[in-house]
mmCIF file of C-alpha atoms in Angstrom:
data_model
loop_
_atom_site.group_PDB
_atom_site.id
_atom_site.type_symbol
_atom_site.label_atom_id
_atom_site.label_comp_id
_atom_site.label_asym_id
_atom_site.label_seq_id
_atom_site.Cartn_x
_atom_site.Cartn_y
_atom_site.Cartn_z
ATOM 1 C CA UNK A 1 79.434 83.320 63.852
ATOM 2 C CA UNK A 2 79.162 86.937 63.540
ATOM 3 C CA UNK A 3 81.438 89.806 63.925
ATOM 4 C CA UNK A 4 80.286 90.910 66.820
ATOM 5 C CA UNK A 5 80.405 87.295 68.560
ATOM 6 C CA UNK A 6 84.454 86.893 66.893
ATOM 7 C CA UNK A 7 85.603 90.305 68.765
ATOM 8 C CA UNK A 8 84.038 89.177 72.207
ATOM 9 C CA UNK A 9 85.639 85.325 71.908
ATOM 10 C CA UNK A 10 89.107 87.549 70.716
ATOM 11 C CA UNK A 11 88.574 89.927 73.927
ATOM 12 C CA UNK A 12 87.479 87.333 76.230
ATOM 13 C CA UNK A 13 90.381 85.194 74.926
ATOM 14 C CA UNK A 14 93.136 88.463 75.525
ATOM 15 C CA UNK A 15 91.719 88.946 79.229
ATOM 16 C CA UNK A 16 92.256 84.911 79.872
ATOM 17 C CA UNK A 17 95.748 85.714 78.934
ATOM 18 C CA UNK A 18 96.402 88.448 81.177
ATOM 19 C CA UNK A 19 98.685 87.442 84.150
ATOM 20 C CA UNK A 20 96.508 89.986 86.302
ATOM 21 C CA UNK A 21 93.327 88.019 85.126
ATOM 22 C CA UNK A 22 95.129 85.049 86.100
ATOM 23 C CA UNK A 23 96.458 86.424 89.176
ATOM 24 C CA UNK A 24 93.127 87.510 89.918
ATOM 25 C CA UNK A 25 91.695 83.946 89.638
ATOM 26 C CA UNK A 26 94.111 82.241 91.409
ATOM 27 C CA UNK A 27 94.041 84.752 94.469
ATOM 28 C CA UNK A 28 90.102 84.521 94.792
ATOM 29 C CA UNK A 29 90.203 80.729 94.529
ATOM 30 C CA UNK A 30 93.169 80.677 97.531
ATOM 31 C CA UNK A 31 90.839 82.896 99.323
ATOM 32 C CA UNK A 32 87.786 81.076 98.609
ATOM 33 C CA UNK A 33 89.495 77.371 100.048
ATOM 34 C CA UNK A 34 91.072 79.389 103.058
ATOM 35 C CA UNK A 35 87.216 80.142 103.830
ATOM 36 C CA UNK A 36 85.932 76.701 103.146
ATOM 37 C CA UNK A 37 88.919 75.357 105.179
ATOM 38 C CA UNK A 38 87.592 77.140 108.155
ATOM 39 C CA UNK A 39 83.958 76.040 107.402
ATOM 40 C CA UNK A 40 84.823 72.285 107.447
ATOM 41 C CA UNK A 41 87.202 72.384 110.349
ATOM 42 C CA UNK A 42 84.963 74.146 112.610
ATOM 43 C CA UNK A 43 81.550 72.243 111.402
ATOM 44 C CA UNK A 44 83.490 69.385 111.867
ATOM 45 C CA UNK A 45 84.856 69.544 115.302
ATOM 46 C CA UNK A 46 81.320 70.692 116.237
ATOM 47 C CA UNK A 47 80.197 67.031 115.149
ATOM 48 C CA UNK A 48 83.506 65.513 116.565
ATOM 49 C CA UNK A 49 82.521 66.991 119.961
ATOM 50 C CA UNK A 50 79.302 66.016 120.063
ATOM 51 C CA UNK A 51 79.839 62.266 118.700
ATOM 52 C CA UNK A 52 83.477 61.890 120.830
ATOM 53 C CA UNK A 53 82.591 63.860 124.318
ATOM 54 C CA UNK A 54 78.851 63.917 124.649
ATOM 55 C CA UNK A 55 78.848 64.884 128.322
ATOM 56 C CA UNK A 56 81.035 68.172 128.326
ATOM 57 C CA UNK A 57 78.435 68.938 124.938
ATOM 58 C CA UNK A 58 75.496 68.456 127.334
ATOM 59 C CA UNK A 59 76.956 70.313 129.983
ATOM 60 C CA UNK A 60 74.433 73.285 131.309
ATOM 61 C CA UNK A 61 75.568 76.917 130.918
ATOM 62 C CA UNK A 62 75.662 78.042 134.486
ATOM 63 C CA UNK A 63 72.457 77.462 136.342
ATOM 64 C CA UNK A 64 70.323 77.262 133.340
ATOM 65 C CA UNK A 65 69.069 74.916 130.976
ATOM 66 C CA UNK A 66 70.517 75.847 127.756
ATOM 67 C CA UNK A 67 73.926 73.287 127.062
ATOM 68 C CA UNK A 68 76.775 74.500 125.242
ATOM 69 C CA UNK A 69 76.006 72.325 122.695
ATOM 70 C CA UNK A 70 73.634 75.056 121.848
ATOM 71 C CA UNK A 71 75.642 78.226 122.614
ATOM 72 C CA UNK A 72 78.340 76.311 120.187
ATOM 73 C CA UNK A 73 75.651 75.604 117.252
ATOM 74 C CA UNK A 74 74.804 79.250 117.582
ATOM 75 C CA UNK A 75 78.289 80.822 117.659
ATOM 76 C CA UNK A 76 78.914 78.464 114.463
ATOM 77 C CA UNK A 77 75.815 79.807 112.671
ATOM 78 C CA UNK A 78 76.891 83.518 113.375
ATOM 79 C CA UNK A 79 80.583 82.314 112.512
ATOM 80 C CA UNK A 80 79.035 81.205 109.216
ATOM 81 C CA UNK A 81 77.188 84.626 108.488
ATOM 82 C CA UNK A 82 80.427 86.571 109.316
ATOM 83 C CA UNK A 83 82.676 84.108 106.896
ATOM 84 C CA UNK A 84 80.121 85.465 103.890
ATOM 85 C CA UNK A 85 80.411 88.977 105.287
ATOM 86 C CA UNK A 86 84.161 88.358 104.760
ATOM 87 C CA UNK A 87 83.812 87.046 101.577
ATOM 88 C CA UNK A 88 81.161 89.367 99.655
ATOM 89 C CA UNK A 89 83.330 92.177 101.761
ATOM 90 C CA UNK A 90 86.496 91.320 99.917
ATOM 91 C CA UNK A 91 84.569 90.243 96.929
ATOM 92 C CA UNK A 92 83.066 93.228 96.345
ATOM 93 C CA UNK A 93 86.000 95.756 97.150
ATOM 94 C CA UNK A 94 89.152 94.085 96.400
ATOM 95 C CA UNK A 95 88.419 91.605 93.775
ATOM 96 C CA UNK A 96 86.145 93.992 91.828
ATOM 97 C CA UNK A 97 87.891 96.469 91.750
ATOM 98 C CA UNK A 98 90.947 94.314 90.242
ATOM 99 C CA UNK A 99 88.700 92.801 87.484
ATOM 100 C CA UNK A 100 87.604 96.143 86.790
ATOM 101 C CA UNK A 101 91.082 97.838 86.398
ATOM 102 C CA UNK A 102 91.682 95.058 84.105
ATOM 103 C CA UNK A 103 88.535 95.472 81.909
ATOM 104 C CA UNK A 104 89.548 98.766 81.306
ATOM 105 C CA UNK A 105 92.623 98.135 80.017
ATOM 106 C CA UNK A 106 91.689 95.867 77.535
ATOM 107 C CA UNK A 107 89.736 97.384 74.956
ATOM 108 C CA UNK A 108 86.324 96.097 73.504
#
């Protein structure tokens, strides 16, 4: 092991310390299961509808052709880009910017 390799295990080891790091880590993974929470629960009332209540599912929109079946598959698709908007949003401003205070502080 060389020097160089000892001082980044020794840095690495003082930011796993840190109760911000720690805090950091334990905020992002809440976060992170909120969002998956959300994910499962909707994808899976989606399926529940369609295997538990196939008629209102198959159910035309108005006078046309298109069920809501459909209009629901696409509203969880667009559901499912906006969750990783959220994510990379808070990701990228919060979280990085915590991790990057933190960085700082702790010298190389």
């Amino acid at each position: 092991m060389s020097g160089e390799d000892g001082t980044e295990r020794r840095r690495e080891a003082r930011i796993a310390a840190d109760p911000r790091y720690q805090s950091l880590v334990r905020d992002r993974q809440r976060f992170c299961w909120l969002l998956t929470a959300i994910t499962v629960i909707v994808y899976s009332g989606f399926i529940a509808l369609i295997a538990f209540d196939k008629p209102l599912m198959a159910q035309p929109i108005g006078a046309g052709t298109t069920s809501i079946a459909v209009v629901l598959g696409a509203a969880i698709l667009a559901g499912t880009v906006a969750i990783c908007a959220v994510y990379v949003r808070r990701a990228n401003g919060e979280f990085d910017t915590r991790l990057a205070e933190l960085l700082a502080d702790i010298p190389a």
